[in-house]
Short mmCIF file of C-alpha atoms in Angstrom, two decimals:
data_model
loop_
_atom_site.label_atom_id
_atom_site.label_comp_id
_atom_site.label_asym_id
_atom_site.label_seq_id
_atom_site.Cartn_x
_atom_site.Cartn_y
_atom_site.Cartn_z
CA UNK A 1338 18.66 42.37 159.61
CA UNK A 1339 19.59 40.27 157.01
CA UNK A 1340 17.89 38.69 154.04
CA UNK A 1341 17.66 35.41 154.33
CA UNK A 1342 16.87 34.35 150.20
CA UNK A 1343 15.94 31.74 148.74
CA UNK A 1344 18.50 29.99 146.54
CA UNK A 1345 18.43 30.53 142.59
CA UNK A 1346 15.82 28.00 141.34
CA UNK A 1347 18.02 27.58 137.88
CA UNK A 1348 21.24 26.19 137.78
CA UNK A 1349 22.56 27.43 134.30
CA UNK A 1350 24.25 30.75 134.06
CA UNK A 1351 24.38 32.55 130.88
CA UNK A 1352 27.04 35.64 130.22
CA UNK A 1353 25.77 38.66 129.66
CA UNK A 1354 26.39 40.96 126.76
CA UNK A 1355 25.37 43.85 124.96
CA UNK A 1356 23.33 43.08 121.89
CA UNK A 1357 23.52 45.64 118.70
CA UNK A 1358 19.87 45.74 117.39
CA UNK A 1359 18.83 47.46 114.22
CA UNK A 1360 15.58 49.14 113.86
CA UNK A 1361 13.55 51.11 110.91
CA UNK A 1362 10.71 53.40 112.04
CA UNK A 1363 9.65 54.88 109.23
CA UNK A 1364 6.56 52.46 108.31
CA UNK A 1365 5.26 52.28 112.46
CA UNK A 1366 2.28 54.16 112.78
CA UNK A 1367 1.27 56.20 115.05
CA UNK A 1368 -1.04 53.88 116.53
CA UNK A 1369 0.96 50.65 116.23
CA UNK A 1370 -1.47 48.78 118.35
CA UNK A 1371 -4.16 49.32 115.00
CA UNK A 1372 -7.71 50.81 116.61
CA UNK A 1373 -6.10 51.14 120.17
CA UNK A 1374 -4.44 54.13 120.96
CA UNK A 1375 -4.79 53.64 125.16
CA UNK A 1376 -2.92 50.60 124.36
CA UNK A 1377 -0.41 52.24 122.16
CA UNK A 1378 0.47 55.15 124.53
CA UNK A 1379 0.38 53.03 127.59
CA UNK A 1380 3.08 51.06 126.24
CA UNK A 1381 5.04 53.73 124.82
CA UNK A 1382 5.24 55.10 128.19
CA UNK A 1383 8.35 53.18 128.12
CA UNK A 1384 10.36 55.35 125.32
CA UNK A 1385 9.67 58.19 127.88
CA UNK A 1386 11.21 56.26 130.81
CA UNK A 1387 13.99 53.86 130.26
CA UNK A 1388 16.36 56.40 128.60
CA UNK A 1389 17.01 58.14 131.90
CA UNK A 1390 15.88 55.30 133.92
CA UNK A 1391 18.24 52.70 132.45
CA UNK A 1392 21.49 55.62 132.07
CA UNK A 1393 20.35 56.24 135.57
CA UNK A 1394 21.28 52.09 136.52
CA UNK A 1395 24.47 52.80 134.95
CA UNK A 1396 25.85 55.37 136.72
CA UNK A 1397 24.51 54.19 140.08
CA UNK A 1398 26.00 50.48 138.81
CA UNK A 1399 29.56 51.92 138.26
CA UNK A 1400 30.11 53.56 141.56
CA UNK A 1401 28.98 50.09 143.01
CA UNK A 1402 31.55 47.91 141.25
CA UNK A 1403 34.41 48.77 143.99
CA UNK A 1404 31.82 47.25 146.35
CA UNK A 1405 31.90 44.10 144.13
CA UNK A 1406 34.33 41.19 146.06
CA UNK A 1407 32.89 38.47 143.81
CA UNK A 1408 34.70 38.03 140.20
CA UNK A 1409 31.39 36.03 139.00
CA UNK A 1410 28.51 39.03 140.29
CA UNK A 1411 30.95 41.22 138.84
CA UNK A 1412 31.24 39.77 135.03
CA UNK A 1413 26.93 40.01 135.17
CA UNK A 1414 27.28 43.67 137.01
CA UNK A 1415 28.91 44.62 133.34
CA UNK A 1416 27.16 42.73 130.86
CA UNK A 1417 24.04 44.32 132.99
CA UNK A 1418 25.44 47.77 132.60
CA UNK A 1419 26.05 46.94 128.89
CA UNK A 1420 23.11 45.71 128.32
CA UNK A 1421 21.12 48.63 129.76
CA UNK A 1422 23.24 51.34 127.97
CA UNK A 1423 21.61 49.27 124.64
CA UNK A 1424 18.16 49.22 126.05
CA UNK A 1425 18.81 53.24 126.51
CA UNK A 1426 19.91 53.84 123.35
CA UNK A 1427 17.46 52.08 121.63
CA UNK A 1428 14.55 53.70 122.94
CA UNK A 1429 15.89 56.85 122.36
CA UNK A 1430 15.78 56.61 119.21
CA UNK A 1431 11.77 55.92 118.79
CA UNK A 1432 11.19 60.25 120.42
CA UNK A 1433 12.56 61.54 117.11
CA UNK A 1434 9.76 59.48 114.87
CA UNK A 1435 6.91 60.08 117.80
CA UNK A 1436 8.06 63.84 116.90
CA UNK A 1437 7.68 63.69 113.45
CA UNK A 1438 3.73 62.05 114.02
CA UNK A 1439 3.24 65.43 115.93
CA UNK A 1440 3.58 63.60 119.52
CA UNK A 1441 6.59 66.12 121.19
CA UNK A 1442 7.32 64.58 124.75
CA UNK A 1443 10.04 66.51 125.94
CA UNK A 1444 7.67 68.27 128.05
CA UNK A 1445 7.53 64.39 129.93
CA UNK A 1446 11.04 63.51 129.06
CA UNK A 1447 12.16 66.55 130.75
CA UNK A 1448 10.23 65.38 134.41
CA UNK A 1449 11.37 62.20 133.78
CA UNK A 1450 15.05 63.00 133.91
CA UNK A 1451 14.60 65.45 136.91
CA UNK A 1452 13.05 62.35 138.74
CA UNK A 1453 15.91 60.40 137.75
CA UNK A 1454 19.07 63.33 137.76
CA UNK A 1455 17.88 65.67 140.56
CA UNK A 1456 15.80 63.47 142.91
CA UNK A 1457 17.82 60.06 142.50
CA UNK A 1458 20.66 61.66 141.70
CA UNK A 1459 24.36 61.91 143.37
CA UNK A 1460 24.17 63.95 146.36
CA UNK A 1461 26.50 66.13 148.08
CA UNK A 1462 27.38 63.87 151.27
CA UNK A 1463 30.19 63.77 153.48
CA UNK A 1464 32.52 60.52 152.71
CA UNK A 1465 31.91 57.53 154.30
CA UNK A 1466 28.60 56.18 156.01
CA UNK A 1467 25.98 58.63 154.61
CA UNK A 1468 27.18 58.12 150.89
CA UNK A 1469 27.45 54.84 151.62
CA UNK A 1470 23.56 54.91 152.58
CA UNK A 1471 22.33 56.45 149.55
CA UNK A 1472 24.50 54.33 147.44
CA UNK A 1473 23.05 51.28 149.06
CA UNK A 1474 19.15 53.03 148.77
CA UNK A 1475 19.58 53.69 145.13
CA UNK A 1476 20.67 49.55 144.79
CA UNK A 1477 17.71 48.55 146.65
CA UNK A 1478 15.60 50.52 144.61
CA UNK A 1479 16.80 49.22 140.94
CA UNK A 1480 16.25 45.79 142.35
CA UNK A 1481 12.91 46.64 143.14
CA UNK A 1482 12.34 47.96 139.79
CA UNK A 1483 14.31 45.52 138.06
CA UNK A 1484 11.40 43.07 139.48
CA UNK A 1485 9.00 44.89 137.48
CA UNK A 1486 11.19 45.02 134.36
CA UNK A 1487 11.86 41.11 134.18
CA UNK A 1488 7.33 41.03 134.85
CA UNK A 1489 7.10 43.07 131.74
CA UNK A 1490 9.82 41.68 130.28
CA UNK A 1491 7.75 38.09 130.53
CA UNK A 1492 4.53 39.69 130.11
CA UNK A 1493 5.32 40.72 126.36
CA UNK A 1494 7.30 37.81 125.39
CA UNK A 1495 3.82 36.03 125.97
CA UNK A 1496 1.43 38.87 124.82
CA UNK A 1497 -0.08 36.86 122.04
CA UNK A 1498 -2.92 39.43 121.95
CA UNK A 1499 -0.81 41.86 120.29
CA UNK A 1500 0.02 39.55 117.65
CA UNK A 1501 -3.56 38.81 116.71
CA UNK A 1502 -4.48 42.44 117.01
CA UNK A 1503 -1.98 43.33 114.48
CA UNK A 1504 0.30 45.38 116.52
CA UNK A 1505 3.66 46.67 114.31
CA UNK A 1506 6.23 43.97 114.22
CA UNK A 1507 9.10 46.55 114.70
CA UNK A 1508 7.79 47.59 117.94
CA UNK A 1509 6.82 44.30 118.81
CA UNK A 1510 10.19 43.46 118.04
CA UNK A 1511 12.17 46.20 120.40
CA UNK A 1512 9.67 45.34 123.05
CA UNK A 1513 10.69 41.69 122.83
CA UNK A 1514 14.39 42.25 122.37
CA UNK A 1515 14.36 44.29 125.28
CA UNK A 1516 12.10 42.03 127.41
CA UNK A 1517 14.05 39.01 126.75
CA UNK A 1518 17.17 40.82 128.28
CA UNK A 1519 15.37 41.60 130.95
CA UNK A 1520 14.47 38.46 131.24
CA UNK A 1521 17.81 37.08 130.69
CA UNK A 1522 19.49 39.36 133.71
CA UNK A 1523 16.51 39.08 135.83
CA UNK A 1524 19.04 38.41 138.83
CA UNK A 1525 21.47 40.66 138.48
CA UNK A 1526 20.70 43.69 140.53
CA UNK A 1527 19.09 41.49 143.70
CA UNK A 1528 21.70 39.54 143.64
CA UNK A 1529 23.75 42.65 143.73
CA UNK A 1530 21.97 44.09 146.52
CA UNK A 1531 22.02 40.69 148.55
CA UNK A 1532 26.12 40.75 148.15
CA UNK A 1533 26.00 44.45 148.98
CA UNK A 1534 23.58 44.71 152.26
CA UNK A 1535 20.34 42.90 151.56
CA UNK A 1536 18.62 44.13 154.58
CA UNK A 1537 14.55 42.61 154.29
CA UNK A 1538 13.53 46.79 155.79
CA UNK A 1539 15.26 48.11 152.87
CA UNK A 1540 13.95 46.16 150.61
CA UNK A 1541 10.68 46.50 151.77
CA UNK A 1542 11.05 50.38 151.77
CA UNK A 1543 12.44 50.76 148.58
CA UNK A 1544 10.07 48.74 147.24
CA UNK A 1545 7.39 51.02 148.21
CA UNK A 1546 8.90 53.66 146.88
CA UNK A 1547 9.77 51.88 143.55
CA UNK A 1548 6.38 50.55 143.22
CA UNK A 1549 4.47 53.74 143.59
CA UNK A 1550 6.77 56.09 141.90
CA UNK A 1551 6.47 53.43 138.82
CA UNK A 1552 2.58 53.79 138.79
CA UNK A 1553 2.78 57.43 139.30
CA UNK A 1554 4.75 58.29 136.41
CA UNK A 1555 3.32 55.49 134.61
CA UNK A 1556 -0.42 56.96 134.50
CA UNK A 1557 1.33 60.86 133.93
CA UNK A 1558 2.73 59.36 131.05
CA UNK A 1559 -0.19 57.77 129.61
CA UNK A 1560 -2.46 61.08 130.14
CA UNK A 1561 0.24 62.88 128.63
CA UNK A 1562 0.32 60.65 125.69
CA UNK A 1563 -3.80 60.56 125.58
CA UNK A 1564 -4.36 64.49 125.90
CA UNK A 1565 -1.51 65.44 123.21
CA UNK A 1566 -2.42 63.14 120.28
CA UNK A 1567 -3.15 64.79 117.09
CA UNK A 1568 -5.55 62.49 115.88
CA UNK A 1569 -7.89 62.34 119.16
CA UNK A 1570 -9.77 65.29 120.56
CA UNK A 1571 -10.55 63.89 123.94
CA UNK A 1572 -8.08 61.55 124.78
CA UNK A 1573 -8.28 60.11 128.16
CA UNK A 1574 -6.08 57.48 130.08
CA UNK A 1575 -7.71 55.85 132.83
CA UNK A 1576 -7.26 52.80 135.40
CA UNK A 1577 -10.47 51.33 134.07
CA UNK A 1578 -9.03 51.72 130.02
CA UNK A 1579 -5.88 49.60 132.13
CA UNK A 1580 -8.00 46.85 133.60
CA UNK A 1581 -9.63 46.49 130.30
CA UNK A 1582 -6.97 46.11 128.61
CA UNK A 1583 -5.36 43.41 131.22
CA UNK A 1584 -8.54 41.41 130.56
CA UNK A 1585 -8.25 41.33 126.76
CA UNK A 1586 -4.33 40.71 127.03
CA UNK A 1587 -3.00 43.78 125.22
CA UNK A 1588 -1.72 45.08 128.54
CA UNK A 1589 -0.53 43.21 131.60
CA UNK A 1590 -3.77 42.00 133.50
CA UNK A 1591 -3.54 43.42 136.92
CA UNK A 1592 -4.39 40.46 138.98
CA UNK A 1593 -0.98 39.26 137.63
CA UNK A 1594 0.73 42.89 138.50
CA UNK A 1595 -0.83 42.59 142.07
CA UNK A 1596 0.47 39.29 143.04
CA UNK A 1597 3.77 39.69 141.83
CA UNK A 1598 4.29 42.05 144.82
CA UNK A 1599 4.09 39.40 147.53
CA UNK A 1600 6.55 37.27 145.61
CA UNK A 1601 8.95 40.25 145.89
CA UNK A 1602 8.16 40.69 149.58
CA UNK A 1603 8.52 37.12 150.07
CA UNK A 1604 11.77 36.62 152.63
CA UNK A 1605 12.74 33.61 150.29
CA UNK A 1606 12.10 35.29 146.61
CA UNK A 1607 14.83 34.94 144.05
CA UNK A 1608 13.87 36.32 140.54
CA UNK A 1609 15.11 33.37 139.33
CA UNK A 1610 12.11 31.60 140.31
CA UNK A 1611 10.14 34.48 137.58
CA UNK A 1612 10.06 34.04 134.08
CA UNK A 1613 12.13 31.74 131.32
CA UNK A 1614 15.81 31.99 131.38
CA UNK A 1615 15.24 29.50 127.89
CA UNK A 1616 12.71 31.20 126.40
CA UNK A 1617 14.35 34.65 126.46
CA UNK A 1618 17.68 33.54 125.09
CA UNK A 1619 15.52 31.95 122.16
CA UNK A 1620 14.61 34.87 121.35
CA UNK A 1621 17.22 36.97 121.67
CA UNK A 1622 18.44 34.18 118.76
CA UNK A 1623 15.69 35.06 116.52
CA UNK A 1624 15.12 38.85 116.96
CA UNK A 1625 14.52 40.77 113.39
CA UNK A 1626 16.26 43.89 115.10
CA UNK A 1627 19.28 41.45 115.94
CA UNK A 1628 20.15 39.61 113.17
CA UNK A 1629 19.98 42.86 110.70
CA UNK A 1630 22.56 44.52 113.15
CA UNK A 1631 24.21 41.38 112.91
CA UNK A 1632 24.06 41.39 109.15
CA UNK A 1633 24.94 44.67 108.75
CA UNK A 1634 28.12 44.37 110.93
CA UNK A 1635 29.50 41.17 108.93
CA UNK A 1636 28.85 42.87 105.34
CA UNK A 1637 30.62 46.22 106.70
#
């Protein structure tokens, strides 16, 4: 059965490209959300999972180009893949200085890639129709989670509470760079999946899957982060700390997180209709991280 999607609500395409970003951790503290480290750790839940979440898109994104028989889905298909080997790179980069605040999370990391290398992982299948399957599985399911990217993508480019609470402008900073891309290639990997299969069952399966392995690993990272602070002696993560949060703005409220899931489910979504194609690329224009990478590359 066929999907039967609604047609992209924005006319203007924009190429996609990899954007070299430039970031100093040495003056982010530990708690860069000052006074809230639930918020702090719930968000940094994200360091633990893109790395192997986003070099996990990649490989599953190169063995689907020979699937590819449009030139146009192709061109995004690789300014996506560049885009996410960035996105992978840069949050690699913020373990080392969690390490040095005495937050280790390789015991997490290490999970996190199983989940990604072992479970989600190439398997061992017989040419033809079964690796086709679990090709076409593993592009349902980073559509699925590319929904929630592009929602927290638009959540923190308008997270105004974070500002006012004082949060550290180099995080803020990589979270924005990053959301705005994900903003900016919002339609990439549906569209992908449409040109590839776009069966509604499979999309409705792998959403389910998507959408409760993300809030599984989600709240195991937070606890983790919570119980292994140095500075707290009874940390604690809980859904109530979440909603809380969602109500004061520092964290996506989860009225909004809950009815984003019928839009997705919705026979005539397009993630076009989500978020602001024009006010991601503004800031992608203006990003700190950006322009000293940009900087740096013209004086070298």
């Amino acid at each position: 059965m066929s999907n039967k999607q609604a047609r992209p609500v924005q006319a203007e395409r924009i190429p996609l490209k990899a954007r070299k970003v430039s970031f100093a951790w040495e003056d982010t503290p530990l708690h860069w959300v000052p006074g809230d480290p639930f918020t702090t750790h719930t968000i940094n839940v994200l360091h633990l999972l893109l790395p192997a979440g986003e070099r996990w898109f990649v490989h599953v994104y190169r063995q689907a180009l020979p699937l590819i028989r449009d030139d146009r889905l192709r061109e995004d298909v690789i300014g996506f893949i560049g885009q996410e080997a960035m996105h992978s790179q840069a949050h690699d980069e913020v373990l080392p200085h969690l390490r040095e605040q005495g937050l280790d999370p390789t015991p997490y990391t290490a999970q996190v890639d199983w989940f990604f290398e072992k479970l989600l992982g190439d398997r061992t299948l017989p040419p033809g129709r079964a690796r086709r399957w679990w090709l076409l599985e593993r592009i349902a399911l980073i559509a699925a989670i590319e929904h929630y990217t592009a929602f927290l993508g638009d959540w923190v480019l308008n997270a105004s509470e974070l500002d006012r609470r004082g949060a550290d402008p180099t995080m803020l900073d990589l979270l924005r760079w990053h959301g705005a891309e994900e903003v900016e290639h919002r339609s990439v990997a549906f569209d992908l999946f449409v040109h590839v299969d776009g069966d509604y069952r499979r999309r409705v399966r792998t959403w389910a899957l998507a959408f409760g392995a993300l809030m599984f690993v989600w709240q195991r990272g937070a606890r983790f982060f919570m119980a292994h602070d140095p500075t707290l002696t009874d940390g604690k993560a809980s859904f109530r700390a979440f909603y809380r949060g969602g109500r004061r703005g520092t964290l996506p409220a989860t009225g909004a997180l809950l009815k984003s899931v019928p839009r997705y489910l919705s026979r005539t979504y397009h993630p076009s209709q989500e978020a602001s194609t024009a006010q991601a690329v503004a800031y992608l224009a203006s990003s700190p991280a950006a322009l000293a990478a940009e900087k740096a590359e013209h004086d070298a």
